[in-house]
Short mmCIF file of C-alpha atoms in Angstrom, two decimals:
data_model
loop_
_atom_site.label_atom_id
_atom_site.label_comp_id
_atom_site.label_asym_id
_atom_site.label_seq_id
_atom_site.Cartn_x
_atom_site.Cartn_y
_atom_site.Cartn_z
CA MET A 1 0.00 0.00 0.00
CA ASP A 2 1.47 3.30 -1.13
CA PHE A 3 0.83 6.48 0.87
CA PRO A 4 1.51 9.25 -1.67
CA ALA A 5 2.80 12.56 -0.34
CA ALA A 6 0.75 14.26 -3.05
CA SER A 7 -2.55 12.58 -3.89
CA PRO A 8 -3.44 12.27 -7.57
CA TYR A 9 -6.97 13.34 -6.67
CA ALA A 10 -8.50 16.37 -4.95
CA SER A 11 -8.26 15.24 -1.33
CA ARG A 12 -9.03 17.01 1.94
CA ARG A 13 -7.29 14.48 4.17
CA SER A 14 -4.68 11.77 4.63
CA ALA A 15 -5.19 8.23 5.90
CA VAL A 16 -5.25 7.94 9.69
CA LEU A 17 -2.68 5.45 11.04
CA ALA A 18 -3.22 4.05 14.54
CA ASP A 19 -3.62 0.87 16.61
CA ASN A 20 -7.27 1.61 17.44
CA VAL A 21 -9.45 3.29 14.81
CA VAL A 22 -13.02 4.35 14.10
CA ALA A 23 -14.21 5.65 10.73
CA THR A 24 -17.75 7.01 10.38
CA SER A 25 -19.75 9.54 8.38
CA GLN A 26 -20.17 11.99 11.32
CA PRO A 27 -17.33 13.14 13.64
CA LEU A 28 -19.34 13.05 16.89
CA ALA A 29 -20.23 9.42 16.18
CA ALA A 30 -16.59 8.60 15.48
CA GLU A 31 -15.62 10.16 18.80
CA ALA A 32 -18.38 8.19 20.58
CA GLY A 33 -16.88 4.98 19.25
CA LEU A 34 -13.34 5.99 20.15
CA SER A 35 -14.44 6.84 23.70
CA MET A 36 -15.52 3.22 24.21
CA LEU A 37 -12.07 2.00 23.16
CA ARG A 38 -10.47 4.40 25.63
CA ARG A 39 -12.70 2.96 28.36
CA GLY A 40 -11.44 -0.56 27.72
CA GLY A 41 -14.06 -1.63 25.22
CA ASN A 42 -13.37 -3.48 22.00
CA ALA A 43 -14.15 -2.81 18.34
CA VAL A 44 -17.72 -4.09 18.72
CA ASP A 45 -18.38 -1.72 21.62
CA ALA A 46 -16.94 1.11 19.53
CA ALA A 47 -19.06 0.20 16.51
CA LEU A 48 -22.24 0.06 18.55
CA ALA A 49 -21.66 3.36 20.35
CA ALA A 50 -20.98 4.99 16.99
CA ALA A 51 -24.06 3.39 15.41
CA ILE A 52 -26.31 4.43 18.28
CA THR A 53 -25.00 8.00 18.10
CA LEU A 54 -25.46 8.13 14.33
CA THR A 55 -29.22 7.62 14.73
CA LEU A 56 -29.29 11.02 16.41
CA VAL A 57 -26.62 13.06 14.62
CA GLU A 58 -27.23 11.77 11.07
CA PRO A 59 -31.01 11.25 10.93
CA THR A 60 -30.96 11.76 7.15
CA GLY A 61 -29.38 8.33 6.74
CA ASN A 62 -30.55 6.25 9.67
CA GLY A 63 -32.63 6.23 12.82
CA LEU A 64 -33.92 4.09 15.66
CA GLY A 65 -36.25 2.47 13.13
CA SER A 66 -33.47 1.33 10.78
CA ASP A 67 -32.24 -2.08 9.66
CA ALA A 68 -28.63 -3.22 10.03
CA PHE A 69 -26.03 -5.73 8.88
CA ALA A 70 -22.56 -6.51 10.25
CA ILE A 71 -19.46 -8.57 9.55
CA ILE A 72 -17.16 -9.16 12.53
CA TRP A 73 -13.66 -10.59 12.77
CA ASP A 74 -13.42 -11.63 16.40
CA GLY A 75 -9.71 -12.44 16.30
CA GLU A 76 -10.21 -16.02 15.18
CA SER A 77 -13.10 -16.24 12.75
CA LEU A 78 -15.54 -14.21 10.66
CA HIS A 79 -19.22 -13.76 11.54
CA GLY A 80 -22.10 -12.27 9.56
CA LEU A 81 -25.28 -10.78 11.05
CA ASN A 82 -28.47 -10.02 9.11
CA ALA A 83 -30.71 -7.67 11.09
CA SER A 84 -33.04 -6.66 8.29
CA GLY A 85 -36.63 -6.84 9.41
CA HIS A 86 -39.49 -8.81 7.90
CA SER A 87 -42.62 -7.37 6.37
CA PRO A 88 -45.80 -7.29 8.47
CA ALA A 89 -47.96 -10.43 8.44
CA GLY A 90 -50.71 -8.39 6.82
CA TRP A 91 -48.69 -7.55 3.72
CA THR A 92 -50.28 -9.90 1.21
CA PRO A 93 -49.61 -9.28 -2.50
CA GLU A 94 -53.25 -8.23 -2.88
CA ARG A 95 -52.68 -5.31 -0.49
CA PHE A 96 -50.44 -3.64 -3.09
CA ALA A 97 -52.35 -3.31 -6.33
CA GLY A 98 -50.16 -0.76 -8.11
CA PRO A 99 -47.36 -1.49 -10.59
CA THR A 100 -44.74 -0.41 -8.03
CA MET A 101 -44.43 -0.32 -4.27
CA PRO A 102 -45.12 2.89 -2.34
CA GLU A 103 -42.02 4.89 -1.46
CA ARG A 104 -43.08 6.73 1.73
CA GLY A 105 -45.50 6.40 4.63
CA TRP A 106 -46.69 3.46 6.74
CA GLU A 107 -47.13 1.18 3.71
CA THR A 108 -43.34 1.06 3.33
CA VAL A 109 -42.47 0.21 6.96
CA THR A 110 -41.09 -3.24 7.70
CA VAL A 111 -40.03 -4.32 11.20
CA PRO A 112 -36.90 -2.34 12.18
CA GLY A 113 -33.88 -4.57 12.88
CA ALA A 114 -31.12 -2.22 14.05
CA VAL A 115 -31.95 -2.26 17.76
CA GLY A 116 -31.98 -6.06 17.66
CA ALA A 117 -28.56 -5.98 15.99
CA TRP A 118 -27.14 -3.80 18.76
CA ALA A 119 -28.36 -6.17 21.47
CA ALA A 120 -27.19 -9.31 19.67
CA LEU A 121 -23.71 -7.96 18.90
CA SER A 122 -23.22 -6.62 22.41
CA GLU A 123 -24.32 -9.87 24.04
CA ARG A 124 -22.06 -12.04 21.89
CA PHE A 125 -18.94 -9.92 21.49
CA GLY A 126 -19.06 -6.77 23.63
CA LYS A 127 -16.92 -6.10 26.71
CA LEU A 128 -18.71 -3.06 28.12
CA ASP A 129 -22.14 -2.96 29.69
CA PHE A 130 -24.86 -2.42 27.07
CA ALA A 131 -26.13 0.75 28.75
CA THR A 132 -22.63 2.29 28.62
CA LEU A 133 -22.76 2.27 24.82
CA PHE A 134 -25.70 4.71 24.89
CA GLU A 135 -24.10 7.36 27.09
CA PRO A 136 -22.63 9.54 24.30
CA ALA A 137 -25.89 9.56 22.33
CA VAL A 138 -28.05 10.24 25.39
CA HIS A 139 -25.81 13.15 26.36
CA LEU A 140 -25.98 14.66 22.86
CA ALA A 141 -29.76 14.20 22.71
CA GLU A 142 -30.19 16.00 26.05
CA GLN A 143 -27.65 18.78 25.51
CA GLY A 144 -27.98 19.13 21.75
CA PHE A 145 -25.42 18.92 18.96
CA LEU A 146 -24.44 21.20 16.11
CA VAL A 147 -25.76 20.05 12.74
CA THR A 148 -22.97 19.42 10.22
CA PRO A 149 -22.98 20.93 6.69
CA ILE A 150 -23.82 18.01 4.40
CA ILE A 151 -26.35 16.54 6.82
CA GLY A 152 -27.92 19.98 7.25
CA ALA A 153 -28.34 20.37 3.50
CA LEU A 154 -29.95 16.93 3.16
CA TRP A 155 -32.16 17.60 6.20
CA GLY A 156 -33.60 20.72 4.62
CA ARG A 157 -34.14 19.08 1.25
CA ASP A 158 -35.92 16.03 2.67
CA ALA A 159 -38.01 18.04 5.14
CA ALA A 160 -39.65 19.88 2.26
CA VAL A 161 -40.85 16.52 0.91
CA LEU A 162 -41.71 14.73 4.16
CA LYS A 163 -43.19 17.48 6.35
CA ASP A 164 -46.72 16.06 6.02
CA GLN A 165 -45.81 12.49 7.01
CA PRO A 166 -47.12 11.46 10.45
CA GLY A 167 -44.93 12.86 13.22
CA PHE A 168 -42.19 14.18 10.96
CA ALA A 169 -42.56 17.94 11.38
CA GLU A 170 -43.20 17.67 15.11
CA HIS A 171 -39.88 15.93 15.63
CA PHE A 172 -37.55 17.01 12.84
CA MET A 173 -38.73 20.58 12.21
CA PRO A 174 -38.53 22.46 15.53
CA GLY A 175 -40.02 25.91 15.15
CA GLY A 176 -41.49 24.88 11.81
CA GLN A 177 -38.27 24.39 9.87
CA ALA A 178 -35.40 21.94 9.53
CA PRO A 179 -32.26 22.93 11.46
CA ARG A 180 -29.50 24.27 9.25
CA ALA A 181 -25.76 23.62 9.43
CA GLY A 182 -24.33 25.22 12.56
CA GLU A 183 -27.65 25.23 14.41
CA ARG A 184 -28.19 23.14 17.52
CA PHE A 185 -30.65 20.24 17.61
CA ALA A 186 -31.67 18.53 20.84
CA SER A 187 -34.29 15.92 21.64
CA PRO A 188 -35.10 14.95 25.23
CA THR A 189 -37.65 12.59 23.69
CA VAL A 190 -34.92 10.64 21.91
CA ALA A 191 -32.82 10.66 25.08
CA ALA A 192 -35.68 8.97 26.95
CA THR A 193 -36.19 6.42 24.17
CA LEU A 194 -32.48 5.59 24.04
CA SER A 195 -32.47 5.13 27.81
CA ALA A 196 -35.44 2.76 27.63
CA ILE A 197 -33.68 0.68 24.96
CA ALA A 198 -30.46 0.68 26.98
CA GLU A 199 -32.09 -0.36 30.25
CA SER A 200 -34.11 -3.17 28.66
CA LYS A 201 -31.36 -4.38 26.27
CA GLY A 202 -33.72 -3.71 23.40
CA GLU A 203 -36.76 -5.49 24.82
CA ALA A 204 -38.75 -2.26 25.18
CA PHE A 205 -38.47 -1.72 21.44
CA TYR A 206 -39.85 -5.10 20.41
CA ARG A 207 -42.01 -6.31 23.28
CA GLY A 208 -42.42 -3.39 25.71
CA THR A 209 -43.69 0.17 25.94
CA LEU A 210 -41.96 1.41 22.78
CA ALA A 211 -43.33 -1.51 20.77
CA GLU A 212 -46.83 -0.68 22.01
CA ARG A 213 -46.43 2.92 20.83
CA ILE A 214 -45.17 1.83 17.41
CA ALA A 215 -48.06 -0.59 16.95
CA ALA A 216 -50.60 1.99 18.13
CA ALA A 217 -49.30 4.59 15.67
CA SER A 218 -49.45 2.02 12.87
CA ALA A 219 -53.07 1.17 13.68
CA GLU A 220 -54.03 4.85 13.88
CA HIS A 221 -52.79 5.47 10.33
CA GLY A 222 -53.99 2.25 8.73
CA GLY A 223 -50.61 0.52 8.78
CA ALA A 224 -50.28 -3.25 8.96
CA LEU A 225 -47.40 -3.41 11.46
CA THR A 226 -48.57 -4.99 14.73
CA LEU A 227 -47.24 -5.77 18.17
CA ASP A 228 -47.01 -9.42 17.14
CA ASP A 229 -44.88 -8.49 14.10
CA LEU A 230 -42.48 -6.60 16.34
CA GLY A 231 -42.34 -9.32 18.97
CA GLN A 232 -41.37 -12.03 16.51
CA GLU A 233 -38.39 -10.15 15.06
CA ALA A 234 -34.87 -11.45 15.68
CA PRO A 235 -31.56 -10.98 13.83
CA THR A 236 -29.99 -13.93 12.02
CA TRP A 237 -26.38 -15.10 12.32
CA CYS A 238 -26.08 -15.83 8.62
CA GLY A 239 -22.35 -16.15 7.91
CA THR A 240 -21.01 -14.68 4.67
CA VAL A 241 -20.76 -15.38 0.96
CA SER A 242 -17.47 -14.71 -0.76
CA GLY A 243 -15.72 -14.21 -4.07
CA SER A 244 -12.01 -14.04 -4.79
CA PHE A 245 -9.67 -12.03 -6.95
CA ASP A 246 -5.92 -12.73 -7.08
CA GLY A 247 -5.79 -14.37 -3.67
CA VAL A 248 -7.94 -11.82 -1.85
CA ALA A 249 -11.39 -12.98 -0.69
CA LEU A 250 -14.26 -10.50 -0.53
CA HIS A 251 -16.87 -11.46 2.07
CA GLU A 252 -20.42 -10.12 1.97
CA ILE A 253 -23.71 -10.81 3.75
CA PRO A 254 -25.76 -13.40 1.78
CA PRO A 255 -29.05 -12.43 0.10
CA ASN A 256 -31.48 -10.72 0.76
CA GLY A 257 -28.76 -8.08 0.23
CA GLN A 258 -26.92 -7.02 -2.90
CA GLY A 259 -23.42 -7.86 -1.60
CA ILE A 260 -23.34 -10.90 -3.87
CA VAL A 261 -23.11 -8.46 -6.81
CA ALA A 262 -19.61 -7.39 -5.76
CA CYS A 263 -18.48 -11.00 -5.34
CA MET A 264 -19.84 -11.92 -8.77
CA ALA A 265 -18.27 -8.93 -10.50
CA LEU A 266 -14.83 -9.70 -9.07
CA GLY A 267 -15.23 -13.33 -10.16
CA MET A 268 -15.97 -12.17 -13.70
CA LEU A 269 -13.11 -9.66 -13.74
CA ALA A 270 -10.63 -12.42 -12.95
CA HIS A 271 -11.24 -13.59 -16.54
CA THR A 272 -10.57 -10.20 -18.16
CA GLY A 273 -7.57 -7.98 -18.92
CA VAL A 274 -8.28 -5.58 -16.06
CA ARG A 275 -4.83 -6.25 -14.53
CA GLU A 276 -3.10 -4.85 -17.62
CA ARG A 277 -4.22 -1.25 -17.08
CA GLY A 278 -4.16 1.36 -14.31
CA PRO A 279 -6.95 2.42 -11.93
CA ASP A 280 -8.09 5.41 -14.00
CA ASP A 281 -7.46 3.99 -17.46
CA PRO A 282 -10.69 3.99 -19.51
CA GLU A 283 -9.93 0.45 -20.72
CA SER A 284 -9.92 -0.94 -17.18
CA LEU A 285 -12.90 1.21 -16.15
CA HIS A 286 -14.86 -0.17 -19.10
CA LEU A 287 -14.20 -3.77 -18.07
CA VAL A 288 -15.21 -3.13 -14.46
CA ILE A 289 -18.38 -1.28 -15.50
CA GLU A 290 -19.41 -4.17 -17.76
CA ALA A 291 -18.77 -6.81 -15.08
CA VAL A 292 -20.77 -4.83 -12.52
CA LYS A 293 -23.58 -4.41 -15.05
CA LEU A 294 -23.77 -8.18 -15.60
CA ALA A 295 -23.84 -8.88 -11.86
CA LEU A 296 -26.48 -6.23 -11.21
CA ARG A 297 -28.80 -7.62 -13.86
CA ASP A 298 -28.59 -11.05 -12.22
CA ALA A 299 -29.28 -9.59 -8.78
CA GLU A 300 -32.32 -7.68 -10.04
CA ALA A 301 -33.76 -10.93 -11.39
CA HIS A 302 -32.81 -13.41 -8.68
CA VAL A 303 -31.96 -11.87 -5.27
CA ALA A 304 -34.66 -11.86 -2.59
CA ASP A 305 -35.39 -13.37 0.79
CA PRO A 306 -33.42 -16.66 0.53
CA ALA A 307 -36.56 -18.68 1.26
CA ALA A 308 -38.17 -17.25 -1.90
CA MET A 309 -35.20 -17.36 -4.29
CA HIS A 310 -35.49 -19.60 -7.34
CA VAL A 311 -31.72 -19.98 -7.63
CA SER A 312 -29.23 -20.19 -4.79
CA ALA A 313 -26.42 -17.82 -3.93
CA GLU A 314 -24.03 -20.71 -4.51
CA ALA A 315 -25.28 -21.10 -8.08
CA MET A 316 -24.87 -17.38 -8.72
CA LEU A 317 -21.28 -17.56 -7.48
CA ASP A 318 -20.36 -20.75 -9.34
CA PRO A 319 -16.93 -20.15 -10.98
CA ASP A 320 -17.98 -21.74 -14.26
CA TYR A 321 -21.07 -19.55 -14.42
CA LEU A 322 -19.05 -16.40 -13.72
CA ALA A 323 -16.51 -17.36 -16.40
CA GLU A 324 -19.41 -17.86 -18.81
CA ARG A 325 -20.83 -14.42 -17.98
CA ALA A 326 -17.37 -12.81 -18.31
CA ARG A 327 -17.13 -14.05 -21.90
CA LEU A 328 -20.02 -11.71 -22.76
CA ILE A 329 -17.86 -8.66 -22.05
CA ASP A 330 -16.62 -6.97 -25.22
CA PRO A 331 -13.46 -4.88 -24.52
CA ALA A 332 -14.41 -2.55 -27.37
CA ARG A 333 -18.03 -1.63 -26.64
CA ALA A 334 -20.65 -1.18 -23.94
CA GLN A 335 -23.65 -3.50 -23.88
CA ASP A 336 -27.11 -3.59 -22.36
CA PHE A 337 -27.14 -7.02 -20.74
CA GLY A 338 -30.10 -9.04 -19.59
CA PRO A 339 -30.05 -11.40 -16.58
CA GLY A 340 -28.35 -14.77 -16.87
CA SER A 341 -29.73 -18.16 -15.85
CA PRO A 342 -27.67 -19.74 -13.09
CA ARG A 343 -28.41 -23.37 -12.42
CA LYS A 344 -31.29 -23.51 -9.96
CA GLY A 345 -30.16 -23.93 -6.53
CA GLY A 346 -30.27 7.20 2.67
CA THR A 347 -27.61 4.81 4.88
CA VAL A 348 -24.74 5.13 7.34
CA TYR A 349 -21.68 2.90 7.38
CA LEU A 350 -18.89 2.65 9.92
CA SER A 351 -15.78 0.57 10.46
CA THR A 352 -13.85 -0.03 13.67
CA ALA A 353 -10.75 -1.98 14.69
CA ASP A 354 -8.83 -2.39 17.93
CA ALA A 355 -5.32 -3.27 19.06
CA SER A 356 -6.34 -6.86 19.85
CA GLY A 357 -7.09 -7.46 16.16
CA MET A 358 -10.90 -7.33 16.28
CA MET A 359 -12.45 -5.59 13.25
CA VAL A 360 -16.07 -4.64 12.58
CA SER A 361 -17.86 -3.71 9.36
CA PHE A 362 -21.29 -2.29 10.26
CA ILE A 363 -24.06 -0.62 8.28
CA GLN A 364 -27.54 0.62 9.19
CA SER A 365 -30.04 2.51 7.13
CA ASN A 366 -33.43 4.13 6.69
CA TYR A 367 -33.17 3.39 2.93
CA ALA A 368 -34.30 6.75 1.47
CA GLY A 369 -33.44 9.93 3.37
CA PHE A 370 -35.40 9.77 6.66
CA GLY A 371 -36.88 6.48 5.41
CA SER A 372 -40.67 6.38 5.37
CA GLY A 373 -40.84 9.88 6.84
CA VAL A 374 -42.97 8.46 9.67
CA VAL A 375 -41.97 9.30 13.25
CA VAL A 376 -43.72 7.54 16.14
CA PRO A 377 -45.24 10.22 18.44
CA GLY A 378 -43.51 10.79 21.75
CA THR A 379 -40.54 8.57 20.91
CA GLY A 380 -38.39 10.13 18.19
CA ILE A 381 -38.38 6.75 16.43
CA SER A 382 -38.15 7.45 12.69
CA LEU A 383 -39.05 4.39 10.65
CA GLN A 384 -37.31 3.07 7.54
CA ASN A 385 -39.04 2.45 4.21
CA ARG A 386 -37.47 -0.88 3.31
CA GLY A 387 -40.79 -2.16 2.00
CA ALA A 388 -40.11 -0.06 -1.09
CA GLY A 389 -37.46 -2.65 -1.93
CA PHE A 390 -40.12 -5.24 -2.82
CA VAL A 391 -41.66 -5.55 -6.28
CA THR A 392 -45.29 -6.27 -7.19
CA THR A 393 -44.49 -8.48 -10.21
CA PRO A 394 -46.26 -11.87 -9.97
CA GLY A 395 -43.82 -14.76 -9.86
CA HIS A 396 -40.79 -12.62 -9.00
CA PRO A 397 -38.86 -13.99 -5.99
CA ASN A 398 -38.83 -10.49 -4.46
CA ARG A 399 -42.60 -9.99 -4.77
CA VAL A 400 -44.10 -8.42 -1.67
CA GLY A 401 -45.55 -10.92 0.79
CA PRO A 402 -46.14 -11.50 4.52
CA ARG A 403 -43.23 -11.88 6.97
CA LYS A 404 -40.65 -11.69 4.20
CA ARG A 405 -37.36 -9.80 3.98
CA PRO A 406 -37.15 -7.40 1.00
CA PHE A 407 -34.21 -6.97 -1.35
CA HIS A 408 -31.70 -4.80 0.51
CA THR A 409 -29.19 -2.30 -0.82
CA ILE A 410 -27.12 -1.87 2.37
CA ILE A 411 -24.07 -4.12 2.64
CA PRO A 412 -20.97 -4.25 4.85
CA GLY A 413 -17.82 -5.57 3.17
CA PHE A 414 -14.79 -7.43 4.50
CA LEU A 415 -11.56 -8.61 2.85
CA MET A 416 -9.54 -11.64 3.91
CA LYS A 417 -6.19 -12.92 2.63
CA ASP A 418 -4.60 -16.26 3.50
CA GLY A 419 -7.10 -16.72 6.32
CA ALA A 420 -6.27 -13.38 7.96
CA PRO A 421 -8.34 -10.16 8.10
CA LEU A 422 -7.29 -7.45 5.66
CA MET A 423 -9.88 -4.69 5.32
CA SER A 424 -13.22 -3.74 6.89
CA PHE A 425 -15.08 -1.38 4.59
CA GLY A 426 -18.28 -0.11 3.07
CA VAL A 427 -19.64 2.47 0.64
CA MET A 428 -23.06 3.71 1.79
CA GLY A 429 -25.54 5.09 -0.70
CA GLY A 430 -28.32 3.02 -2.30
CA PRO A 431 -27.37 1.46 -5.64
CA ILE A 432 -23.70 2.56 -5.50
CA GLN A 433 -22.88 0.17 -2.68
CA ALA A 434 -21.93 -3.09 -4.41
CA GLN A 435 -20.41 -1.08 -7.25
CA GLY A 436 -18.41 0.94 -4.75
CA HIS A 437 -17.18 -2.23 -3.07
CA VAL A 438 -15.73 -3.45 -6.36
CA GLN A 439 -14.04 -0.08 -6.94
CA MET A 440 -12.54 -0.03 -3.42
CA VAL A 441 -11.26 -3.63 -3.64
CA LEU A 442 -9.56 -3.10 -6.98
CA ARG A 443 -8.05 0.25 -6.03
CA THR A 444 -6.59 -1.00 -2.73
CA GLN A 445 -5.63 -4.55 -3.71
CA LEU A 446 -4.91 -4.62 -7.45
CA TRP A 447 -3.59 -1.08 -7.83
CA GLY A 448 -2.12 -0.58 -4.33
CA GLN A 449 -3.77 2.71 -3.45
CA ASP A 450 -3.98 3.63 0.22
CA VAL A 451 -7.43 3.78 1.78
CA GLN A 452 -7.85 7.55 1.59
CA THR A 453 -6.59 7.80 -1.97
CA ALA A 454 -8.99 5.03 -3.04
CA ILE A 455 -11.85 6.89 -1.38
CA ASP A 456 -10.93 10.22 -2.96
CA ALA A 457 -10.78 8.84 -6.52
CA PRO A 458 -13.62 9.71 -8.93
CA ARG A 459 -16.45 7.16 -8.87
CA TRP A 460 -18.98 5.93 -11.35
CA ARG A 461 -22.35 4.24 -10.93
CA VAL A 462 -24.10 1.95 -13.41
CA ALA A 463 -27.75 2.83 -13.99
CA GLN A 464 -30.20 1.27 -16.46
CA GLY A 465 -29.37 0.27 -20.01
CA LEU A 466 -26.10 1.84 -21.16
CA SER A 467 -26.34 4.74 -18.71
CA VAL A 468 -23.45 5.36 -16.29
CA SER A 469 -23.32 8.27 -13.85
CA VAL A 470 -19.81 9.63 -13.29
CA GLU A 471 -18.39 12.29 -11.01
CA THR A 472 -17.33 15.51 -12.67
CA SER A 473 -13.84 15.02 -11.19
CA MET A 474 -13.28 12.18 -13.67
CA ALA A 475 -10.82 13.40 -16.33
CA PRO A 476 -12.51 14.71 -19.50
CA GLU A 477 -10.36 12.47 -21.70
CA THR A 478 -11.44 9.43 -19.66
CA ARG A 479 -15.09 10.36 -20.06
CA ALA A 480 -14.59 10.84 -23.80
CA ALA A 481 -12.99 7.41 -24.15
CA LEU A 482 -15.85 5.73 -22.27
CA SER A 483 -18.41 7.54 -24.41
CA ALA A 484 -16.61 6.32 -27.51
CA LYS A 485 -17.21 2.74 -26.34
CA GLY A 486 -20.96 3.39 -26.17
CA HIS A 487 -21.42 4.26 -22.49
CA VAL A 488 -24.04 6.97 -22.02
CA LEU A 489 -22.47 9.16 -19.35
CA ASP A 490 -24.38 11.36 -16.93
CA THR A 491 -22.47 13.90 -14.82
CA ASP A 492 -25.63 15.51 -13.41
CA ALA A 493 -26.08 13.27 -10.35
CA PRO A 494 -28.44 14.69 -7.67
CA ASP A 495 -25.76 14.87 -4.98
CA ALA A 496 -22.39 13.24 -4.43
CA ALA A 497 -23.20 12.34 -0.82
CA PHE A 498 -25.86 9.87 -1.96
CA GLY A 499 -25.31 9.28 -5.66
CA PHE A 500 -21.67 8.25 -5.32
CA GLY A 501 -21.72 7.06 -1.75
CA GLY A 502 -19.79 7.65 1.43
CA ALA A 503 -16.91 5.24 1.99
CA GLN A 504 -15.22 4.30 5.26
CA LEU A 505 -12.20 1.97 5.01
CA VAL A 506 -10.01 0.37 7.69
CA HIS A 507 -7.03 -1.62 6.35
CA ARG A 508 -4.76 -3.82 8.46
CA LEU A 509 -1.06 -2.99 8.08
CA ALA A 510 1.79 -5.49 7.93
CA ALA A 511 3.62 -3.62 10.72
CA GLY A 512 0.57 -3.87 12.99
CA GLY A 513 -2.15 -1.28 13.45
CA TYR A 514 -4.41 0.08 10.75
CA ALA A 515 -4.83 2.68 8.04
CA ALA A 516 -8.27 4.31 8.13
CA GLY A 517 -9.94 6.56 5.58
CA SER A 518 -13.18 8.56 5.62
CA ASP A 519 -15.06 9.97 2.64
CA PRO A 520 -14.91 13.72 1.93
CA ARG A 521 -18.33 13.35 0.27
CA LYS A 522 -19.70 13.08 3.83
CA ASP A 523 -19.21 15.03 7.07
CA GLY A 524 -17.34 12.20 8.75
CA ALA A 525 -13.90 11.41 10.07
CA ALA A 526 -11.45 8.63 10.75
CA LEU A 527 -10.02 8.86 14.27
CA GLY A 528 -7.55 6.75 16.18
CA PHE A 529 -5.01 6.39 18.96
#
């Protein structure tokens, strides 16, 4: 890994090198995590304190009503946790008659899984008392915190759209408007809710007073979510799926998430000439874009709740199948691929690592900014809109149905090499996530860029057909070369913070300790000691 004195890209920061590190999308959350390490906690304690704090200080990307996923290296082995909630029992296909799923409101709310993830991770791996992890967030909720610039801009934009959703304005628009960057936001209501979760180890949220309030609010507004739905929710220790490239293994959470896309794309790229060119060469970019496109088309057709999938994850990752798909890539021109046929068989991300060798890759999300827009009265619980991830197409494995997990965009990533941990990382931001994982893996492993340089590099995002969104920082000659191959480039993305993601990377160093990077597209920071 090369740490250039002068970055080839427009960078605001260098990689942080330390024995204990936390990288998040909001500095107060990073400090919350680091404070747990200073108090004798481990990387899991740090990740949870940061995640809990993020629900308060970055409400545009996550909240107490979010879902979550995690990959943990405990010093000896790798573990995967799926804490994405199921749909309500009342969500039959007949309930949703339109051609697409709703995007906001109670008809998008599945059971939130993040609180269950916190309790499960703390019980299995944490060193500190569960309630201790909530102290930074409770303090900030009571005393208030200063809204950061990017979050403030997103807050104002989303508030204009969501102000009429139940409970939104009352909680997120004090004085009738969204707080702007530099203004202070406090919520004694959230402080009380966090304390109830802390004291009950999450039970209040799923089977206690908070659950009763959530269910009552759902019933009041015609929602299907019930107390029974909440009470039956539990995270799943699901392990990981993996794909390899030149001796490095990428581990992702299995479906219902899109992490398998990154594994598939790397498996295809192993059969191409991507190694022959540099990280910003249009020839290599073209090959990576085409491989990602192929993997995405398969995911759109096949990935769902594993119980409903028509083909297995193992079949999608079969080396012979990936080699077959790779042969469709034409080095000279872009193509609009359809799905293959394998044999049947608004988000926050953070990464932490400690001096003992434990590493955590953790992600939680509302999906769209502020999720459903619904806030449960008297609690400050903002609910995600993961139900929008279902489809209404008859026969599709991801068709909406009762007590079913929807297709998920949020994915934590983890790299291993020769049985040892290498990098804990993620790239938050809807459809960019699996694509961002591929870009981060290749930049750090194939091309040797340090974590911050890899983060700072211009990104691209495959859309539909031949369309590819690219950042304006991509060199004009590179864009021209990609266009000449038939890619339809779009440089008018809505905002870099969502459209091209927010990466947080923690890479293990041969000399011991870690290199950590945090994305300048977000307000966050990498901190360490």
